[in-house]
Every structure is written in structure tokens, then in C-alpha cells.
Amino acid sequence: MRYGTERKAKIAVSAFVVRGLSLGVCAGLLLLLAACPGPPLAETPPSGSVAGRTPAEEPPAREKTSLEEVERAFNSGNMPLTESLASEFTGRADVSKAQLSLGWRFLALAALENRRPTASLTALDRWRLTSPSGEPAEEWLLTWYEAMLQLPAQEAYQRAGAIVDNPARHPEALVREAGLFLLEQRLVPANGREAMRLMDGMYRKEPPARKGQLEKRLFSFLHTLSPAALANLMLFTTDNNENNYPYALVRLENARRLFWDAKTRDTARDNVAFIREGSMLTDLGLFRDWNRPDPAVLKKVRGRTQALALVLPLSGQYGNLSEKIVRGAKIARDGLARVGRFMQIYVIDSDKPDWTSEVSALPSQVRLIGGPLRLADYVEAKGLGFTRERFFFTFLPRMDEADEGLTAWRFFPSREDQIRVMLDYTASLDILDYAVFSPDTGDYNKQMFDLFQAQAAERGVNVVRSGYYPAGKYTQWVKSVSDFLGIPQEKGAEANLDFRAVFLPDNWSNSSRIISHIFYLLENNILFMGTNLWEHGLNTQQRPDPRNTRMSIFPGAWDQKSLSPSGMFLRGAVALENRENADFWFSLGYDFTLMAASLDLPENSGAADLNAALAALPPSLPWSGAPIHWDGRGSARQALFVLTPTENGFTLADREYLRVRLLQPVTPPSPSNLPRLSSDTEPGGDID
């Protein structure tokens, strides 16, 4: 059963660690537990059925599910089916205890990959109770740990605390695992200092081999902390402790993240050299691999695809973007190779006159093609019949409705995706009244203007004001803004607005000017909403004025500060190439390759087979960017991130900050709080 083999190295870390956690540390944890009271946990009774299903709701009787069926589903990577079959199998009364134990194992592992941690923990209890020894094995402990990480933080903390509070009722290995879990979870602003002190005391009592395991585990855990949480732990490192566990590892993690940004890459290297020079850590291998991305996340990619092609304009106007897509795809390919999964990638330059001949000459097993990036290339490929022979995933924001899911598939944020995400997000802020302010020319601006009004009408929210400003005529924009708001151009005029959010379907350079002009007349307590054009401008421009951006949001497929496992893997791999930072275009190639590798298409499959496979992609697919979901007809929807501009680019928007600001009245600005107007030379992008 290969799952246990694949996880062996990571499991070994957990096993060494739990055997070394002292009971004295567990006692110290009881003091920390008292600092975080909460509601009691609801009991989740073990069941042989899928969570929430009662015996009366079971499907009609059929031939009994066998353990072999469960294992086949698991090995094929179909985790929803595995969970369903394992649930049926473990409900049987005519199988041996040893077989039941294996069934509960599959159920626990599948529920974990399906991101159903409560169901996984319930199955884990039954797995342990039906195992020959009744004790948690190494794989069991790792699965428990990963399921706990998927739970809401408060629930996970209470579950682990209940185990530490009642050690006589639980296996010793689980008590120690729960104790270490609690220490890790207490690395937060309120108790981080005390948790680190306890971890230091525990570590000092361990033999060298176990010290090394503790170091690896903590370093891996620190990868998951938010920037704010890590910055708080950095405050507890001093000249006196910076070479010791756990403080040295906090500094090493901080350096790892600095390495991802080209501006601080050299600083990161210098910091690591300094940490290593005086280090008291046992495992010096941490300093060898500190910035090498861990491909373990790619073990979740299961499928049979062995080859794909990319059709991109590599030598012309879009060559730089296309090269990033290729590099992202190769990073994914090389990462998969490190976990024993091999793929071949063919790259075709659609700027070459004979590119269509190269597509025709591709081996027959190359069924999946990423691209084209230009509409004209797609039209040509379709006209030559290529889309009848292979599956094209276009990197285009829009397609004919008649084509999507039949002739080709979309692998790119659509304009509809952008509007939907913006309206979903603002609805969560209780905004019902909107305005739209757009340039007076341009097909893109007009289409986004119309899409916004149409989707707002479908939702029953109001576009109470709309207006235009003359494209490119910057000197007239102050008057256009004044007319749009119905406010004289004099500073300090009274405002009587009937909207709380305004949609600006323009690039960042132009939108930032409009925001400056609006902020010049109003206190900035209205919300500005943009499109993914802002992302491209923010990647290249100088620092924006933060006063003009705090109430601005836009949709994007890439979070440049991503701490998702695949996001970190991609950021680290791009950094090792020592060029620039990872961005959307790297992510596009990387995610396409992982998605393609996850497909399990039968020979001679058609559009219906692909649509079914896309709809069945597992929720555990490790996207680096915003995930894409396809329905049974092959229509794509992307769950875009909601981002906000910052002085150094952009980051995820802070919903609670925006909510508080929107509760404040809109008033004229005081003279001391007037913003700087954007310069006419501020660069921006307008790639759609």
C-alpha cells in the first residue's frame, strides 16, 4: 500500500518527536490551556457511514463493497469515491477486525485529503481501536496531526487540550503528540514567549538524535505561520538566544521568506551565514536545505498524464510572459520528478511561421495543450481542426460559449469571474449600492461596465450612479470626478453620496489617478474596486501612496505573499533561479502542469470524458494560485483572491479593516489630510 511508503520520511519525524516530549512539559501546558477557554466540543460519534447519513438514508442494497474496491479507488487518486466506498465497507458486520482496521485507515486518509478533518479524526479512532496493538502507529500519528491542522484553530486547541488534560484515557504517544501540537499552536502573540521557553526546556533534555527531529518538525511548522505571527516571534529572539532552539529556527524561517523577494535575497543569504556560524542546532542539514523548496506537496498529484504541450508566443511581444509560463511549468515538472512522477513538456513558439506544423507533429499521446495565449492563434488552431484531435486549455479570458467544454477549455481568469468575486466580497461587507466610473472609450472598459451592471441586476443590488471620464485627457479628470460625485471642485465641499463602493474598470495607472482625485474631494471611506489589470500595473510601478490604496480592492489569481504549500514551493523555486519574483505567469504554467498531471483520462477519450475528469478533480489538488473549478459541462469558474495594493505590490485584502472603515461617514478631508495627486508619468499595465 503505497500511501504509507510515500509518507515514511515525514512520519519518522513525528514518531521521534512524540516519544521525546516530557511529562513535565505537558504539565506546563496545562497553564497555557487555562489562558484559552472556549465552548465544549460537540461529540462526533464514530460511524461506518459518511458523516451526516443515518442508517435509514443509506442507498438501496447492492453487492457488498470489498476492501479491494476501496484500495483501487484510493490508488487511482479518487478520494471522494474512496471515502464513500470505505464508509460502506466499514459498515459491514461480516469482515474480520484486521480488514476493518484497513478500511478505517483508507477512510481516515481519504477524508483527510477531502478536507473533512472531523470525519478523518473519527475514522482514526476506529482505525486505532481495530488495529492489532490498539496503539497509534507512525502513519496514524501523522494523519492525526494533519487532520488537526485542518480544523478551526479553536476546535483543534480544545481537542488537543482534552487529551493532555486526561492522559490516562489516551495512549502515551498521542498524549505527547497532543502536547507538542499545543506548544506549536501557542506560538501566537499572546503566549508565544512562554511557549518558546517551554520548547527550549524540553529540547535541552533530549538526546542529539531527537533534538534533530524536533528541529525539523519546528522548522516545517514555522513555514505555516502568517507574516504577523512570525514577526511577533522574531521579537523574542535576542543576542543571547538567537543561536539556540527554537529561536535560531525562527530566524532561519525569517531568512527563508526574505529569500523569496529579489530585493532581500542577498540579505537572506547573509543572515543564514551568520546564524550558521554560531548555531547550537544539531541538524546542520537545515542550513544546506534552508531555501530549497520541499516537493512533498506534489505527492498529492495523482493521474496518468505523461506528456503535455505549451503553445505560446515566445519570440515576439509576449515573449517575456510566455517564458515565465514555460518556466513555471518546468518547475512543476521537476518537482514531480523529485517525488517519482515523470512528465514530458513540449514547447511550441506560436510566433514562428511554421508553428502549426509543429502542433501537427506532436506525438499522439500528447492530448493536453496549454495555450494559445492569443485569440488569433486559437482561431487558427480551431480552423485547422487541431481542437478535434487534442484538448486545448486556452490562456484567454473569454471564449465563445459554444466552444467552452466542447472545442476548448478555459484556464485563465474570465471577466465574469472578476465581477462575480468583487460582488461576492462586497456583499459580505453589506454593500448594496454601487457606482461605476469608466473611461469613455475602449471595448474592454465598456464590456466590464456592462458586465458589472448586469451581474448587479441579477443579484438585486443597485448601481445608483454611473459616469465616464475622457480617456487620456488627464487635465480634465478633476472636473469629471467633481461632476460624477456632484461636488464642487473646492476643497471641503459637503458630500451627499448614495453609494459606498465604486467600480473602476481601468488599468492601475489611470485608476490610481481617479482615486487620488476622489480622495481630494472626500474622506476615503468609500470602497474602490478594480479589475485584474491592477495586478499588472502594481507589479511594475513605483510605490503608490498608501493613503490612496487602503480602501481599494481588486481580483487576482496570484497572491504574491502566498503561504500555501504550492505557493511557497513555486516562490522558493523561482528564487533559486536568482532572477525575479514569482508572479501570476509563473503560477499559470505551474498550475496548468499540476492540473494536467492530475487527470486520469481513458484512451480515445472525448470532450465528455474530459469534462467528467475535470469535475472530479480532487479538492486536495495543490494549486499555487486561485483554484479553478469545472462543472460537468466543462465550464470554468475561478475562485479569485481579493487583493489590495500595498507599498510593495499587493496582498490579500483585510475584510475586517474594510468593514470598520465603511462604518465611518463619508466627509470632506481636512486640509492636513489631503492626498498627493498621482503624477501623469506613473507607469501602468493594461494586459487583459
XYZ file of C-alpha atoms in Angstrom:
688
model
C 0.000 0.000 0.000
C 1.981 2.876 -1.364
C 0.488 5.677 0.711
C 2.390 4.625 3.804
C 5.624 4.330 1.811
C 5.298 7.827 0.341
C 4.838 9.356 3.771
C 7.641 7.435 5.526
C 10.198 10.233 5.837
C 7.712 12.730 7.229
C 6.208 10.151 9.565
C 9.625 9.393 11.031
C 9.922 12.982 12.211
C 6.619 12.731 14.052
C 7.478 9.404 15.650
C 10.786 10.548 17.106
C 9.233 13.734 18.392
C 6.283 12.264 20.240
C 8.468 9.782 22.082
C 10.580 12.638 23.399
C 8.016 15.056 24.818
C 8.414 15.074 28.572
C 5.547 14.868 31.013
C 6.938 17.983 32.683
C 6.264 19.946 29.533
C 2.744 18.520 29.390
C 2.226 19.823 32.913
C 3.425 23.237 31.830
C 0.918 23.151 29.015
C -1.941 22.961 31.486
C -1.126 26.539 32.486
C -1.297 27.638 28.867
C -4.590 25.806 28.367
C -6.212 27.875 31.078
C -5.480 31.009 29.062
C -7.714 29.955 26.173
C -11.184 28.919 27.371
C -13.870 28.073 24.867
C -17.128 26.235 24.319
C -17.097 22.467 24.857
C -16.616 20.282 21.828
C -19.613 18.599 20.272
C -19.295 14.842 20.338
C -18.810 13.184 16.949
C -19.897 9.560 17.308
C -17.934 7.107 15.187
C -19.948 5.746 12.311
C -19.462 3.432 9.409
C -21.351 5.815 7.157
C -20.437 9.097 5.575
C -20.814 11.898 8.103
C -24.393 13.037 8.483
C -26.027 9.948 6.956
C -28.325 7.836 9.117
C -28.961 4.145 8.504
C -32.417 4.978 7.125
C -30.801 7.160 4.479
C -28.390 4.507 3.176
C -28.639 3.824 -0.569
C -30.530 0.741 -1.804
C -28.831 -2.578 -1.128
C -26.311 -3.757 -3.737
C -23.407 -6.136 -3.846
C -21.287 -5.561 -0.766
C -18.271 -3.286 -1.144
C -14.960 -5.122 -0.909
C -11.676 -3.945 0.541
C -10.129 -4.405 -2.905
C -12.580 -1.864 -4.372
C -11.652 0.616 -1.684
C -7.935 0.157 -2.318
C -8.349 0.516 -6.100
C -10.198 3.794 -5.646
C -7.513 5.035 -3.268
C -4.637 4.091 -5.563
C -6.377 5.806 -8.501
C -6.441 9.049 -6.521
C -10.250 9.335 -6.402
C -10.600 10.369 -2.765
C -14.352 11.190 -2.769
C -15.042 7.692 -4.114
C -12.559 6.156 -1.664
C -14.294 7.821 1.270
C -17.706 6.660 0.076
C -16.607 3.054 -0.527
C -14.615 2.880 2.720
C -17.651 4.150 4.603
C -19.746 1.350 3.117
C -17.074 -1.269 3.796
C -16.574 -0.323 7.444
C -20.310 -0.672 7.971
C -20.163 -4.376 7.167
C -20.538 -6.845 10.026
C -19.135 -9.847 8.156
C -15.462 -8.875 7.832
C -12.534 -9.517 10.113
C -11.165 -6.985 12.586
C -7.929 -6.772 10.601
C -9.857 -5.924 7.428
C -11.940 -3.369 9.299
C -8.762 -1.711 10.514
C -7.562 -1.351 6.918
C -10.961 0.012 5.902
C -10.863 2.637 8.658
C -7.343 3.548 7.549
C -8.491 4.247 3.998
C -11.461 6.213 5.307
C -9.250 8.372 7.556
C -6.737 9.082 4.782
C -9.386 9.832 2.162
C -11.373 12.136 4.446
C -8.153 13.999 5.205
C -7.452 14.587 1.502
C -11.094 15.615 1.006
C -10.510 18.235 3.729
C -13.047 16.671 6.104
C -10.931 16.644 9.273
C -13.713 15.704 11.695
C -14.586 12.638 9.621
C -10.886 11.780 9.424
C -10.419 12.016 13.202
C -13.494 9.847 13.785
C -12.132 7.196 11.413
C -8.735 7.439 13.105
C -10.256 6.466 16.441
C -11.802 3.358 14.871
C -8.610 2.575 12.976
C -6.607 2.532 16.218
C -9.211 0.550 18.170
C -9.363 -2.160 15.499
C -5.597 -2.367 14.976
C -3.802 -5.415 16.439
C -1.949 -3.426 19.104
C -4.518 -0.741 19.795
C -1.650 1.760 19.833
C -1.182 4.618 17.353
C 1.427 3.811 14.727
C 3.633 6.359 12.976
C 1.299 6.874 9.993
C -1.639 7.214 12.367
C 0.095 9.980 14.337
C 0.958 11.961 11.216
C -2.611 11.678 9.912
C -3.920 12.872 13.288
C -1.554 15.844 13.177
C -2.561 16.831 9.639
C -6.264 16.482 10.431
C -5.841 18.690 13.493
C -4.215 21.358 11.323
C -7.278 21.357 9.079
C -9.676 22.022 11.961
C -10.614 25.547 13.029
C -7.872 26.689 15.417
C -10.100 26.869 18.494
C -11.536 23.396 17.976
C -8.099 21.874 17.369
C -6.757 23.540 20.506
C -9.617 22.191 22.595
C -9.299 18.661 21.212
C -5.568 18.535 21.951
C -6.135 20.114 25.361
C -8.710 17.451 26.270
C -6.109 14.765 25.536
C -3.392 16.428 27.630
C -5.867 17.039 30.476
C -6.767 13.331 30.633
C -3.558 11.409 29.877
C -4.769 8.183 31.495
C -7.552 7.859 28.910
C -5.265 8.072 25.869
C -2.179 6.274 24.547
C 1.052 7.844 25.737
C 2.232 8.555 22.182
C -0.963 10.507 21.458
C -0.645 12.499 24.691
C 2.868 13.520 23.715
C 1.800 14.368 20.177
C -1.059 16.498 21.523
C 1.309 18.260 23.910
C 3.709 19.180 21.143
C 0.793 20.275 18.962
C -0.359 22.614 21.729
C 3.091 24.136 22.077
C 3.164 24.832 18.357
C -0.317 26.340 18.409
C 0.671 28.630 21.264
C 3.326 30.311 19.132
C 0.978 33.276 18.826
C 1.267 36.848 20.135
C -0.425 36.213 23.488
C 1.671 33.232 24.608
C 4.500 32.921 22.086
C 7.228 33.849 24.559
C 6.112 31.262 27.133
C 5.632 28.547 24.517
C 9.141 29.123 23.191
C 10.541 28.961 26.718
C 8.816 25.604 27.288
C 10.047 24.280 23.956
C 13.593 25.339 24.848
C 13.376 23.477 28.174
C 12.004 20.335 26.539
C 14.687 20.393 23.839
C 17.594 20.666 26.291
C 16.660 17.325 27.917
C 16.646 15.340 24.656
C 19.454 13.195 23.174
C 21.030 14.514 19.935
C 19.012 12.300 17.555
C 15.715 13.526 18.961
C 16.923 17.107 19.014
C 17.430 16.901 15.256
C 13.891 15.621 14.773
C 12.460 18.409 16.912
C 14.370 20.952 14.822
C 12.993 19.612 11.539
C 9.445 19.497 12.818
C 9.505 23.041 14.196
C 11.089 24.424 11.027
C 8.316 22.793 8.973
C 5.670 24.195 11.306
C 7.097 27.713 11.101
C 6.538 27.564 7.338
C 2.780 27.726 8.027
C 2.769 30.854 10.213
C 1.326 34.130 8.977
C 3.766 37.007 8.426
C 2.383 38.747 11.523
C 2.826 35.652 13.718
C 6.397 35.130 12.518
C 7.223 38.811 13.042
C 5.956 38.502 16.610
C 8.203 35.506 17.297
C 11.148 37.436 15.895
C 10.632 39.923 18.732
C 11.516 37.174 21.223
C 14.893 36.435 19.622
C 17.826 38.222 21.209
C 21.602 38.263 21.023
C 21.629 35.809 23.931
C 19.317 33.164 22.424
C 19.493 33.603 18.647
C 21.810 30.581 18.213
C 19.630 28.203 20.235
C 16.491 26.161 19.642
C 13.778 27.343 18.973
C 14.959 30.924 18.404
C 17.537 30.091 15.724
C 14.846 28.338 13.703
C 12.593 31.397 13.886
C 15.431 33.444 12.422
C 16.086 30.803 9.781
C 12.431 30.857 8.718
C 12.512 34.641 8.521
C 15.553 34.399 6.241
C 13.806 31.790 4.089
C 10.984 34.229 3.400
C 13.334 37.126 2.753
C 14.991 34.932 0.117
C 11.788 34.803 -1.954
C 11.989 38.536 -2.703
C 14.713 39.591 -5.120
C 15.237 42.819 -3.162
C 16.139 40.983 0.062
C 17.710 37.818 -1.356
C 21.291 38.803 -0.562
C 20.277 39.884 2.947
C 18.747 36.448 3.492
C 21.957 34.683 2.499
C 23.984 36.901 4.825
C 21.583 36.224 7.714
C 21.790 32.454 7.248
C 25.597 32.553 7.162
C 25.548 34.467 10.452
C 23.064 32.043 12.075
C 25.080 29.027 10.990
C 28.361 30.421 12.273
C 27.200 30.463 15.896
C 24.478 27.828 15.713
C 23.911 25.392 18.572
C 21.447 23.331 16.485
C 22.092 19.619 15.985
C 20.954 19.161 12.381
C 23.338 21.173 10.211
C 21.480 19.869 7.156
C 18.918 22.585 7.816
C 21.495 25.125 6.660
C 22.105 23.175 3.474
C 18.408 22.922 2.528
C 17.005 26.065 4.169
C 15.924 27.659 0.880
C 15.281 24.505 -1.141
C 11.515 24.052 -1.694
C 10.064 20.791 -0.396
C 8.291 18.796 -3.155
C 6.269 16.766 -0.626
C 3.173 18.801 -1.518
C 3.314 17.334 -5.028
C 2.791 13.795 -3.742
C -0.922 14.608 -3.750
C -0.892 14.870 -7.557
C -2.246 11.595 -8.903
C -3.096 10.833 -12.504
C -1.772 9.138 -15.620
C -0.882 12.073 -17.882
C 2.695 11.652 -19.072
C 3.071 14.491 -21.559
C 1.656 17.898 -22.445
C 2.449 20.755 -24.789
C 2.535 24.518 -24.434
C 1.705 26.723 -27.432
C 2.904 30.250 -26.645
C 4.274 33.352 -28.448
C 7.844 33.086 -27.203
C 9.784 35.335 -29.552
C 7.528 38.342 -30.023
C 5.741 40.978 -27.949
C 4.581 38.499 -25.304
C 7.835 36.555 -25.131
C 8.648 37.554 -21.544
C 5.250 36.454 -20.234
C 5.356 33.229 -22.247
C 8.832 32.419 -20.945
C 7.546 32.731 -17.380
C 4.695 30.324 -18.160
C 7.199 27.797 -19.524
C 9.472 28.180 -16.520
C 6.542 27.698 -14.137
C 5.553 24.530 -15.989
C 9.104 23.188 -15.805
C 9.298 23.925 -12.078
C 6.188 21.771 -11.613
C 7.627 19.059 -13.876
C 10.927 18.974 -11.993
C 9.136 18.923 -8.633
C 7.010 15.982 -9.747
C 10.164 14.158 -10.847
C 11.578 14.552 -7.323
C 8.613 12.557 -5.979
C 8.854 9.876 -8.671
C 6.351 11.226 -11.208
C 7.776 11.930 -14.663
C 6.260 14.107 -17.374
C 7.463 15.431 -20.703
C 6.687 19.006 -21.802
C 6.808 20.076 -25.450
C 7.101 23.831 -26.085
C 5.959 25.374 -29.381
C 6.580 29.021 -30.289
C 3.428 30.352 -31.957
C 5.403 33.378 -33.192
C 7.172 31.088 -35.676
C 5.607 30.834 -39.143
C 5.514 27.020 -39.033
C 4.101 26.616 -35.512
C 1.015 24.802 -36.778
C 3.235 22.156 -38.375
C 4.874 21.573 -35.007
C 1.462 21.066 -33.400
C 0.570 18.544 -36.114
C 3.834 16.680 -35.480
C 3.277 16.223 -31.740
C 3.227 12.578 -30.589
C -0.245 11.086 -30.367
C -0.014 10.669 -26.583
C 0.167 14.471 -26.188
C -3.548 15.163 -25.779
C -3.387 18.180 -23.452
C -2.203 21.573 -24.705
C -1.793 24.733 -22.651
C -2.494 27.814 -24.741
C -2.667 29.623 -27.012
C -2.186 32.978 -25.300
C -3.581 34.979 -28.242
C -7.095 34.727 -29.637
C -5.885 34.763 -33.240
C -3.721 31.682 -32.609
C -6.674 29.848 -31.092
C -8.888 30.725 -34.063
C -6.208 29.398 -36.419
C -5.769 26.166 -34.429
C -9.529 25.633 -34.389
C -9.802 26.323 -38.123
C -7.139 23.703 -38.857
C -9.037 21.079 -36.857
C -6.481 20.780 -34.056
C -9.178 21.153 -31.401
C -10.879 17.991 -32.685
C -7.699 15.984 -32.095
C -6.379 17.413 -28.820
C -7.666 19.180 -25.721
C -6.744 22.880 -25.747
C -6.758 24.769 -22.432
C -6.608 28.356 -23.622
C -4.897 31.100 -21.665
C -7.641 33.505 -22.737
C -10.076 35.494 -20.568
C -13.060 34.717 -22.777
C -14.278 32.110 -25.244
C -17.371 31.570 -27.320
C -19.972 29.850 -25.160
C -20.424 27.258 -27.889
C -16.728 26.341 -27.656
C -16.165 26.070 -23.897
C -16.342 22.483 -22.709
C -16.665 21.096 -26.234
C -13.993 22.552 -28.512
C -11.649 24.022 -25.899
C -11.403 24.772 -22.181
C -10.503 27.944 -20.299
C -7.506 28.126 -17.971
C -7.428 31.856 -17.252
C -9.431 34.348 -15.161
C -12.525 35.473 -17.025
C -14.098 38.902 -16.850
C -17.193 37.282 -15.366
C -15.043 35.663 -12.657
C -13.684 39.067 -11.713
C -17.064 40.779 -11.403
C -18.554 37.823 -9.502
C -15.742 37.778 -6.948
C -15.932 41.541 -6.405
C -19.699 41.460 -5.842
C -19.446 38.387 -3.587
C -16.849 40.142 -1.450
C -18.655 43.453 -1.176
C -21.907 41.643 -0.356
C -20.095 40.225 2.689
C -19.442 43.850 3.683
C -23.198 44.588 3.454
C -22.771 46.938 0.499
C -25.951 47.257 -1.574
C -25.395 50.484 -3.520
C -22.656 50.918 -6.117
C -21.335 53.362 -8.676
C -19.398 52.713 -11.881
C -16.911 55.228 -13.262
C -15.218 54.325 -16.526
C -13.186 55.749 -19.413
C -15.433 56.899 -22.250
C -13.700 54.755 -24.895
C -12.346 51.218 -25.193
C -14.010 47.841 -25.737
C -12.613 46.394 -22.509
C -13.901 49.233 -20.356
C -17.345 49.110 -21.939
C -17.646 45.351 -21.545
C -16.612 45.433 -17.887
C -19.002 48.351 -17.311
C -21.887 46.361 -18.841
C -20.947 43.107 -17.058
C -20.926 44.832 -13.691
C -24.352 46.353 -14.232
C -25.765 43.030 -15.479
C -24.439 40.957 -12.554
C -25.561 43.603 -10.062
C -29.070 43.489 -11.515
C -29.116 39.667 -11.256
C -28.278 39.940 -7.549
C -30.817 42.641 -6.842
C -28.262 45.266 -5.791
C -28.238 48.794 -7.100
C -25.938 50.675 -9.447
C -27.195 54.077 -8.369
C -24.681 56.165 -10.283
C -22.575 55.753 -13.409
C -20.308 58.090 -15.274
C -17.400 58.480 -17.657
C -14.151 60.404 -17.880
C -12.313 61.267 -21.121
C -9.687 58.601 -21.779
C -6.159 60.013 -21.868
C -7.173 63.609 -21.112
C -5.732 63.777 -17.602
C -6.174 67.526 -17.152
C -9.953 67.128 -17.427
C -10.266 64.366 -14.851
C -10.654 66.577 -11.765
C -13.722 68.154 -13.345
C -15.025 64.724 -14.443
C -14.707 63.414 -10.888
C -16.374 66.527 -9.476
C -19.297 66.164 -11.881
C -19.563 62.430 -11.151
C -19.727 62.995 -7.393
C -21.909 66.071 -7.679
C -19.425 68.015 -5.527
C -17.829 71.380 -6.394
C -14.097 71.269 -7.012
C -13.424 73.414 -3.937
C -11.818 71.520 -1.060
C -14.086 70.781 1.903
C -17.381 70.762 -0.021
C -20.264 68.806 1.511
C -20.839 65.276 0.220
C -24.185 63.542 -0.098
C -23.347 60.228 -1.720
C -25.844 57.438 -2.378
C -23.230 54.691 -2.852
C -20.448 53.121 -0.742
C -18.401 51.391 -3.467
C -17.290 52.486 -6.926
C -16.117 50.165 -9.695
C -13.209 51.460 -11.821
C -12.697 49.262 -14.927
C -9.368 50.757 -15.986
C -5.673 49.973 -15.550
C -3.899 50.805 -12.284
C -2.124 53.881 -13.603
C -5.402 55.551 -14.553
C -7.413 54.198 -11.622
C -4.882 55.469 -9.084
C -5.243 58.968 -10.540
C -9.030 58.766 -10.286
C -8.756 57.551 -6.671
C -6.471 60.481 -5.896
C -8.977 62.938 -7.354
C -11.887 61.384 -5.435
C -9.864 61.361 -2.235
C -9.006 65.005 -2.848
C -12.718 65.805 -2.524
C -13.803 63.155 0.004
C -12.506 61.374 3.095
C -11.566 57.959 1.769
C -14.300 55.851 3.373
C -15.782 54.564 0.159
C -14.510 51.348 -1.387
C -12.744 51.345 -4.762
C -12.990 48.164 -6.826
C -10.778 47.372 -9.795
C -10.004 44.532 -12.185
C -7.024 42.245 -12.632
C -5.424 44.968 -14.773
C -4.352 46.496 -11.468
C -2.167 43.471 -10.704
C -0.047 44.003 -13.792
C 0.405 47.701 -13.060
C 1.284 47.125 -9.405
C 3.986 44.655 -10.459
C 5.857 47.364 -12.363
C 5.037 50.761 -10.852
C 6.737 52.802 -8.170
C 5.314 52.786 -4.666
C 1.720 54.029 -4.555
C 0.592 56.481 -1.899
C -0.833 54.212 0.851
C -3.491 56.809 1.667
C -4.925 56.254 -1.810
C -4.951 52.446 -1.597
C -6.163 51.409 1.858
C -9.765 51.240 0.643
C -9.001 49.672 -2.751
C -9.534 46.044 -3.771
C -9.213 44.044 -6.965
C -9.459 40.386 -8.065
C -6.375 38.357 -8.887
C -5.289 34.789 -9.478
C -1.941 35.129 -7.682
C -1.140 36.148 -4.101
C 2.456 37.357 -4.182
C 2.767 36.670 -0.438
C 1.251 33.189 -0.734
C 1.966 30.772 2.112
C 0.056 27.861 0.601
C 2.285 24.761 0.232
C 2.410 25.059 -3.563
C 2.684 28.833 -3.421
C 5.748 28.529 -1.199
C 7.200 25.804 -3.415
C 6.858 27.986 -6.510
C 8.173 31.133 -4.811
C 11.184 29.236 -3.498
C 11.939 27.573 -6.832
C 11.776 30.852 -8.748
C 14.017 32.486 -6.122
C 16.624 29.743 -6.554
C 16.900 30.736 -10.214
C 18.103 34.069 -8.765
C 16.264 36.272 -11.230
C 12.956 37.843 -10.238
C 9.989 37.059 -8.024
C 7.290 34.507 -8.760
C 4.165 36.072 -10.246
C 0.882 35.179 -11.950
C 2.546 33.985 -15.147
C 4.831 31.527 -13.351
C 1.798 30.320 -11.418
C -0.196 29.870 -14.635
C 2.325 27.416 -16.104
C 2.889 25.660 -12.786
C -0.808 25.139 -12.057
C -1.621 24.025 -15.589
C 1.043 21.337 -15.351
C -0.218 20.074 -11.991
C -3.820 20.068 -13.203
C -2.846 18.158 -16.343
C -0.814 15.680 -14.299
C -3.857 15.051 -12.084
C -6.110 13.926 -14.924
C -6.807 10.246 -15.479
C -8.249 10.079 -18.996
C -9.047 6.820 -20.760
C -7.641 6.169 -24.223
C -9.631 7.690 -27.080
C -11.400 9.948 -24.591
C -13.597 12.769 -25.828
C -14.909 16.057 -24.520
C -17.455 14.375 -22.229
C -14.725 12.243 -20.654
C -12.546 15.300 -20.056
C -15.447 17.263 -18.580
C -16.160 14.429 -16.161
C -12.490 14.197 -15.190
C -12.243 17.952 -14.632
C -15.363 17.990 -12.491
C -13.886 15.144 -10.401
C -10.502 16.784 -9.726
C -9.744 16.296 -6.023
C -10.075 19.234 -3.619
C -6.554 18.428 -2.427
C -5.030 19.467 -5.785
C -2.195 21.771 -4.654
C -2.848 24.963 -6.621
C -0.245 27.697 -6.253
C -2.729 30.357 -7.351
C -6.502 30.732 -7.260
C -8.128 27.332 -7.892
C -10.270 26.689 -10.959
C -13.376 24.513 -10.831
C -15.163 22.997 -13.813
C -18.755 21.804 -13.911
C -19.897 18.692 -15.759
C -20.206 20.679 -18.995
C -16.600 21.897 -18.868
C -17.443 25.465 -17.914
C -14.746 27.011 -15.699
C -15.098 29.273 -12.662
C -12.045 30.578 -10.844
C -12.153 31.404 -7.126
C -10.025 34.529 -7.439
C -8.311 36.179 -4.493
C -9.421 39.615 -3.323
C -6.293 41.751 -3.114
C -5.375 45.254 -2.003
C -2.483 47.452 -3.220
C 0.441 47.977 -0.856
C 3.649 49.964 -0.934
C 5.446 46.857 -2.240
C 2.838 45.457 -4.613
C -0.311 43.874 -3.233
C -1.576 41.454 -0.608
C -4.804 39.793 0.484
C -7.453 42.326 1.474
C -8.313 42.713 5.154
C -12.077 42.271 5.363
C -12.435 43.419 8.955
C -10.399 46.573 8.375
C -12.614 47.451 5.415
C -15.763 46.705 7.410
C -14.745 49.121 10.174
C -13.780 51.850 7.717
C -17.064 51.534 5.835
C -18.988 52.151 9.056
C -17.475 55.632 9.226
C -19.271 58.515 7.468
C -18.057 59.950 4.180
C -16.857 63.510 4.860
C -14.704 66.149 3.168
C -10.986 65.758 4.007
C -9.310 68.099 6.444
C -6.597 70.294 4.906
C -3.892 68.362 6.792
C -5.091 65.054 5.352
C -5.238 65.946 1.678
C -3.547 63.324 -0.506
C -0.863 63.723 -3.084
C -2.230 63.554 -6.613
C -0.736 60.849 -8.813
C 1.800 62.005 -11.360
C 0.965 61.828 -15.054
C 4.060 59.699 -15.663
C 3.137 56.833 -13.326
C 3.549 53.601 -15.327
C 0.799 51.033 -15.547
C -0.219 47.939 -17.474
C -3.359 47.055 -19.361
C -2.913 43.418 -20.331
C -6.181 41.525 -20.079
